[in-house]
Amino acid sequence: MLSPGRGGLGWGLLGVAAFSFTVPFTRVAVGTMSPLFIGCGRAVIAALLATGALAATRQRPPRGVQWLRLAVVAAGVVVGFPVLTSFALTSASASHSAVVIALLPAATAVIAVLRGRERPPVLFWATAAVGAVAAAAFAALQGGGLGRLHWSDLLLLAAVLAAGVGYAEGGLLARELGAWQTISWALVLSAPVMAALAVTSAAQHPPAGGVAEWAAFAYLGVVSMFLGFFAWYRGLAIGPMAHVSQIQLVQPVLSICWAVLLLREAITWPTVLGGLAVIACAGLAVRTRLKRA
């Protein structure tokens, strides 16, 4: 029988593995479908599943200010990150995007520090800043030189910021509502807006595609937006949370591997070095904060 620590790491790794397909499969789906339809439609699918799960388990609805905090979570991880990355991946490669998104653990740590009014050491701020500079420099160099960030890179950086806010607030709210319940209520809260946008997008640009595109879209809705959170949050709940949370640093590595194997993308040395630099800075920032805590 697995110890609690190994059990938490196992569930956490399962969640990260599920999330690691998100960028490559989004790249597949945007080949024939509107990025707005993909970003909103996947949330609608997940919201239907969340509604069923909440009703089946008879969860108590949030109260008062919890709804406002859920709106923050929804804006970050249900609306912001999926929609922004969908638009970015219409032109950016999956491997390139994975390197920029590797900044997410550090961004989440920074926002959690600000939200919790913590006072981490100078090393934390230094490594987080170096990681941000490394991600921006990598994007700029691949886009044609320093000072020439492509619009897709700006969307990816905005997506990282949105997800960081959503993760940080969701982590705090999960202590009150429960882990999977938090993402489920956030999905339900955002469902009317996302459904309206998805229908509007489908009317203007009817979605089309083959088996691969529709299978990728289904994965984004069922796994990336819903089931993946079950494994990830279960791992965090079993703990130890400080160790499980660091598994997220493996996600960009896996995403790049899937981009090579599934999309036949060529991996260059700048991609490898840029990814290692961003992951190393994010990992050091997270570890510094955890040691301080």
Short mmCIF file of C-alpha atoms in Angstrom, two decimals:
data_model
loop_
_atom_site.label_atom_id
_atom_site.label_comp_id
_atom_site.label_asym_id
_atom_site.label_seq_id
_atom_site.Cartn_x
_atom_site.Cartn_y
_atom_site.Cartn_z
CA MET A 1 0.00 0.00 0.00
CA LEU A 2 1.31 3.43 -0.97
CA SER A 3 2.23 5.90 1.74
CA PRO A 4 0.28 9.19 1.80
CA GLY A 5 3.29 11.03 0.36
CA ARG A 6 3.68 8.67 -2.60
CA GLY A 7 -0.06 8.58 -3.13
CA GLY A 8 -0.19 12.37 -3.32
CA LEU A 9 2.73 12.49 -5.74
CA GLY A 10 1.12 9.81 -7.90
CA TRP A 11 -2.19 11.65 -8.19
CA GLY A 12 -0.38 14.94 -8.76
CA LEU A 13 1.70 13.44 -11.56
CA LEU A 14 -1.47 12.01 -13.13
CA GLY A 15 -3.04 15.48 -13.12
CA VAL A 16 0.06 17.10 -14.62
CA ALA A 17 0.21 14.38 -17.29
CA ALA A 18 -3.41 15.15 -18.18
CA PHE A 19 -2.70 18.89 -18.40
CA SER A 20 0.46 18.38 -20.46
CA PHE A 21 -1.61 17.46 -23.54
CA THR A 22 -3.54 20.74 -23.40
CA VAL A 23 -1.16 22.87 -25.49
CA PRO A 24 -0.53 20.26 -28.25
CA PHE A 25 -4.21 19.36 -28.54
CA THR A 26 -5.22 23.01 -28.64
CA ARG A 27 -2.76 23.44 -31.49
CA VAL A 28 -4.48 20.56 -33.30
CA ALA A 29 -7.99 21.93 -32.75
CA VAL A 30 -7.26 25.50 -33.88
CA GLY A 31 -6.18 24.13 -37.24
CA THR A 32 -9.82 23.99 -38.39
CA MET A 33 -11.89 25.61 -35.61
CA SER A 34 -12.28 29.13 -34.29
CA PRO A 35 -10.07 29.77 -31.23
CA LEU A 36 -13.01 31.50 -29.54
CA PHE A 37 -15.19 28.43 -30.06
CA ILE A 38 -12.46 26.16 -28.68
CA GLY A 39 -11.74 28.32 -25.64
CA CYS A 40 -15.43 28.74 -24.75
CA GLY A 41 -16.80 25.43 -25.98
CA ARG A 42 -14.43 23.36 -23.84
CA ALA A 43 -15.64 25.29 -20.77
CA VAL A 44 -19.27 24.53 -21.67
CA ILE A 45 -18.53 20.79 -21.87
CA ALA A 46 -16.75 20.89 -18.52
CA ALA A 47 -19.58 22.95 -16.97
CA LEU A 48 -22.12 20.29 -17.95
CA LEU A 49 -20.01 17.61 -16.29
CA ALA A 50 -19.46 19.82 -13.23
CA THR A 51 -23.20 20.44 -12.89
CA GLY A 52 -23.84 16.72 -12.88
CA ALA A 53 -21.10 16.05 -10.31
CA LEU A 54 -22.31 18.81 -7.98
CA ALA A 55 -25.93 17.67 -8.23
CA ALA A 56 -25.08 13.99 -7.76
CA THR A 57 -23.08 14.68 -4.60
CA ARG A 58 -25.51 17.34 -3.33
CA GLN A 59 -22.86 19.96 -2.70
CA ARG A 60 -23.82 23.03 -0.69
CA PRO A 61 -23.72 26.20 -2.85
CA PRO A 62 -21.16 28.91 -2.05
CA ARG A 63 -22.27 31.88 0.02
CA GLY A 64 -21.86 35.65 -0.12
CA VAL A 65 -18.36 36.82 -1.02
CA GLN A 66 -17.38 33.29 -2.06
CA TRP A 67 -19.23 33.91 -5.33
CA LEU A 68 -17.06 36.96 -6.02
CA ARG A 69 -13.93 34.95 -5.33
CA LEU A 70 -15.22 32.20 -7.62
CA ALA A 71 -15.62 34.86 -10.31
CA VAL A 72 -11.90 35.60 -9.96
CA VAL A 73 -11.09 31.89 -10.32
CA ALA A 74 -13.38 31.59 -13.33
CA ALA A 75 -11.92 34.67 -14.99
CA GLY A 76 -8.44 33.20 -14.66
CA VAL A 77 -8.65 29.47 -15.34
CA VAL A 78 -12.01 29.04 -17.09
CA VAL A 79 -12.06 32.12 -19.33
CA GLY A 80 -8.64 33.78 -19.45
CA PHE A 81 -6.16 30.94 -19.86
CA PRO A 82 -8.15 28.75 -22.31
CA VAL A 83 -9.26 31.60 -24.57
CA LEU A 84 -5.91 33.42 -24.63
CA THR A 85 -3.89 30.27 -25.31
CA SER A 86 -6.34 29.20 -28.04
CA PHE A 87 -5.80 32.47 -29.91
CA ALA A 88 -2.03 32.35 -29.32
CA LEU A 89 -1.73 28.81 -30.69
CA THR A 90 -3.22 29.81 -34.03
CA SER A 91 0.29 31.03 -34.91
CA ALA A 92 2.67 29.89 -32.14
CA SER A 93 4.01 26.34 -32.08
CA ALA A 94 3.15 24.02 -29.20
CA SER A 95 6.77 23.67 -28.09
CA HIS A 96 7.35 27.44 -28.16
CA SER A 97 4.16 28.03 -26.16
CA ALA A 98 5.12 25.37 -23.61
CA VAL A 99 8.35 27.23 -22.82
CA VAL A 100 6.55 30.54 -22.22
CA ILE A 101 3.83 28.83 -20.14
CA ALA A 102 6.59 27.21 -18.03
CA LEU A 103 6.61 30.51 -16.15
CA LEU A 104 3.23 29.61 -14.61
CA PRO A 105 4.49 27.99 -11.34
CA ALA A 106 6.58 31.07 -10.55
CA ALA A 107 3.71 33.41 -11.47
CA THR A 108 1.36 31.47 -9.20
CA ALA A 109 3.87 31.64 -6.35
CA VAL A 110 4.30 35.41 -6.75
CA ILE A 111 0.56 36.06 -6.77
CA ALA A 112 0.05 33.75 -3.79
CA VAL A 113 2.72 35.74 -1.91
CA LEU A 114 1.01 39.04 -2.72
CA ARG A 115 -2.44 37.63 -1.95
CA GLY A 116 -1.31 36.15 1.37
CA ARG A 117 0.82 39.19 2.28
CA GLU A 118 3.86 37.00 2.79
CA ARG A 119 7.40 38.37 3.09
CA PRO A 120 9.66 35.97 1.19
CA PRO A 121 13.44 36.52 0.93
CA VAL A 122 15.05 38.60 -1.80
CA LEU A 123 16.13 35.39 -3.58
CA PHE A 124 12.47 34.59 -4.27
CA TRP A 125 11.85 37.89 -6.04
CA ALA A 126 15.17 37.67 -7.88
CA THR A 127 14.54 34.19 -9.31
CA ALA A 128 10.95 35.04 -10.23
CA ALA A 129 12.14 38.18 -12.04
CA VAL A 130 14.93 36.29 -13.85
CA GLY A 131 12.40 33.64 -14.91
CA ALA A 132 10.08 36.30 -16.34
CA VAL A 133 12.97 37.93 -18.21
CA ALA A 134 14.11 34.54 -19.52
CA ALA A 135 10.63 33.72 -20.82
CA ALA A 136 10.26 37.15 -22.46
CA ALA A 137 13.77 37.00 -23.95
CA PHE A 138 13.17 33.53 -25.35
CA ALA A 139 9.90 34.64 -26.95
CA ALA A 140 11.46 37.81 -28.36
CA LEU A 141 14.51 36.07 -29.80
CA GLN A 142 12.38 33.46 -31.55
CA GLY A 143 10.10 36.23 -32.78
CA GLY A 144 12.89 38.06 -34.60
CA GLY A 145 14.99 39.75 -31.94
CA LEU A 146 14.83 41.59 -28.63
CA GLY A 147 12.04 44.13 -28.52
CA ARG A 148 10.01 42.21 -31.12
CA LEU A 149 7.57 40.16 -29.11
CA HIS A 150 4.93 38.59 -31.33
CA TRP A 151 1.29 39.18 -30.46
CA SER A 152 0.94 35.45 -29.65
CA ASP A 153 3.67 35.78 -27.01
CA LEU A 154 1.82 38.67 -25.38
CA LEU A 155 -1.30 36.49 -25.30
CA LEU A 156 0.68 33.63 -23.71
CA LEU A 157 2.14 35.91 -21.05
CA ALA A 158 -1.34 37.29 -20.34
CA ALA A 159 -2.61 33.70 -20.09
CA VAL A 160 0.11 32.90 -17.53
CA LEU A 161 -0.91 35.92 -15.46
CA ALA A 162 -4.60 34.98 -15.66
CA ALA A 163 -3.96 31.38 -14.66
CA GLY A 164 -1.64 32.45 -11.83
CA VAL A 165 -4.38 34.63 -10.35
CA GLY A 166 -6.95 31.86 -10.78
CA TYR A 167 -4.73 29.19 -9.24
CA ALA A 168 -3.73 31.34 -6.27
CA GLU A 169 -7.28 32.41 -5.43
CA GLY A 170 -8.60 28.94 -6.14
CA GLY A 171 -6.07 27.42 -3.76
CA LEU A 172 -7.31 29.67 -0.96
CA LEU A 173 -10.96 29.11 -1.77
CA ALA A 174 -10.51 25.34 -1.97
CA ARG A 175 -9.84 25.33 1.77
CA GLU A 176 -13.42 26.48 2.28
CA LEU A 177 -15.36 24.79 -0.53
CA GLY A 178 -13.23 21.78 -1.30
CA ALA A 179 -10.79 21.27 -4.15
CA TRP A 180 -12.81 19.86 -7.03
CA GLN A 181 -15.89 21.72 -5.83
CA THR A 182 -14.10 25.04 -6.36
CA ILE A 183 -13.32 24.44 -10.05
CA SER A 184 -16.80 22.95 -10.54
CA TRP A 185 -18.59 26.01 -9.13
CA ALA A 186 -16.31 28.27 -11.17
CA LEU A 187 -17.31 26.37 -14.31
CA VAL A 188 -21.01 26.61 -13.46
CA LEU A 189 -20.71 30.33 -12.71
CA SER A 190 -19.09 31.10 -16.05
CA ALA A 191 -21.27 28.71 -18.10
CA PRO A 192 -23.90 31.26 -19.32
CA VAL A 193 -21.28 33.65 -20.72
CA MET A 194 -19.14 30.89 -22.21
CA ALA A 195 -22.17 29.20 -23.79
CA ALA A 196 -23.31 32.48 -25.37
CA LEU A 197 -19.83 33.14 -26.78
CA ALA A 198 -19.50 29.58 -28.07
CA VAL A 199 -22.88 29.74 -29.85
CA THR A 200 -22.06 33.15 -31.34
CA SER A 201 -18.70 31.91 -32.58
CA ALA A 202 -20.24 28.74 -34.04
CA ALA A 203 -22.86 30.80 -35.88
CA GLN A 204 -20.24 33.09 -37.42
CA HIS A 205 -17.65 30.40 -38.09
CA PRO A 206 -19.26 26.93 -38.10
CA PRO A 207 -16.77 24.49 -36.52
CA ALA A 208 -15.36 21.90 -38.87
CA GLY A 209 -12.68 19.27 -38.72
CA GLY A 210 -11.87 15.62 -38.89
CA VAL A 211 -11.66 12.98 -36.20
CA ALA A 212 -8.35 14.33 -34.86
CA GLU A 213 -9.65 17.88 -34.39
CA TRP A 214 -12.89 16.82 -32.69
CA ALA A 215 -11.07 14.30 -30.49
CA ALA A 216 -8.64 17.04 -29.41
CA PHE A 217 -11.55 19.36 -28.65
CA ALA A 218 -13.29 16.65 -26.60
CA TYR A 219 -10.11 16.04 -24.63
CA LEU A 220 -9.80 19.75 -23.82
CA GLY A 221 -13.35 19.85 -22.47
CA VAL A 222 -13.50 16.55 -20.59
CA VAL A 223 -9.93 16.12 -19.33
CA SER A 224 -8.08 19.46 -19.44
CA MET A 225 -10.98 21.46 -18.01
CA PHE A 226 -12.51 18.87 -15.69
CA LEU A 227 -11.09 15.41 -14.94
CA GLY A 228 -7.50 16.64 -14.79
CA PHE A 229 -8.43 18.89 -11.88
CA PHE A 230 -9.81 15.91 -9.96
CA ALA A 231 -6.44 14.13 -10.02
CA TRP A 232 -4.44 17.32 -9.45
CA TYR A 233 -6.46 18.55 -6.49
CA ARG A 234 -6.66 15.05 -4.99
CA GLY A 235 -2.88 14.91 -5.05
CA LEU A 236 -2.66 18.29 -3.33
CA ALA A 237 -5.20 17.18 -0.74
CA ILE A 238 -3.26 13.97 0.09
CA GLY A 239 0.00 15.93 0.14
CA PRO A 240 2.46 16.85 1.22
CA MET A 241 1.25 19.89 -0.75
CA ALA A 242 4.70 21.52 -0.86
CA HIS A 243 6.13 18.51 -2.70
CA VAL A 244 3.14 17.76 -4.91
CA SER A 245 2.85 21.34 -6.17
CA GLN A 246 6.39 21.19 -7.60
CA ILE A 247 5.42 18.40 -10.00
CA GLN A 248 3.89 21.13 -12.18
CA LEU A 249 7.45 21.95 -13.25
CA VAL A 250 7.42 18.70 -15.26
CA GLN A 251 4.43 19.85 -17.35
CA PRO A 252 6.27 21.96 -19.96
CA VAL A 253 8.79 19.18 -20.51
CA LEU A 254 5.99 16.71 -21.21
CA SER A 255 4.19 19.23 -23.46
CA ILE A 256 7.32 19.67 -25.57
CA CYS A 257 7.70 15.88 -25.83
CA TRP A 258 4.10 15.51 -27.02
CA ALA A 259 4.64 18.33 -29.55
CA VAL A 260 7.55 16.38 -31.02
CA LEU A 261 5.83 12.98 -31.00
CA LEU A 262 2.30 14.00 -32.01
CA LEU A 263 2.78 17.15 -34.06
CA ARG A 264 6.21 16.36 -35.52
CA GLU A 265 7.55 19.72 -34.37
CA ALA A 266 11.30 20.18 -34.58
CA ILE A 267 13.02 21.03 -31.30
CA THR A 268 15.89 23.49 -31.56
CA TRP A 269 18.63 24.26 -29.05
CA PRO A 270 17.11 27.69 -28.23
CA THR A 271 13.88 25.89 -27.27
CA VAL A 272 15.74 23.42 -25.05
CA LEU A 273 17.90 26.07 -23.39
CA GLY A 274 15.01 28.50 -23.00
CA GLY A 275 12.82 25.83 -21.44
CA LEU A 276 15.55 24.76 -19.01
CA ALA A 277 16.18 28.37 -17.96
CA VAL A 278 12.52 29.16 -17.32
CA ILE A 279 11.86 25.87 -15.52
CA ALA A 280 14.97 26.27 -13.35
CA CYS A 281 14.00 29.81 -12.30
CA ALA A 282 10.39 28.80 -11.62
CA GLY A 283 11.53 25.80 -9.59
CA LEU A 284 13.93 27.85 -7.50
CA ALA A 285 11.29 30.51 -6.84
CA VAL A 286 8.76 27.89 -5.71
CA ARG A 287 11.31 26.12 -3.49
CA THR A 288 12.44 29.39 -1.93
CA ARG A 289 8.87 30.30 -1.01
CA LEU A 290 8.16 26.84 0.39
CA LYS A 291 11.29 26.87 2.54
CA ARG A 292 10.33 30.30 3.86
CA ALA A 293 6.82 29.06 4.68
#
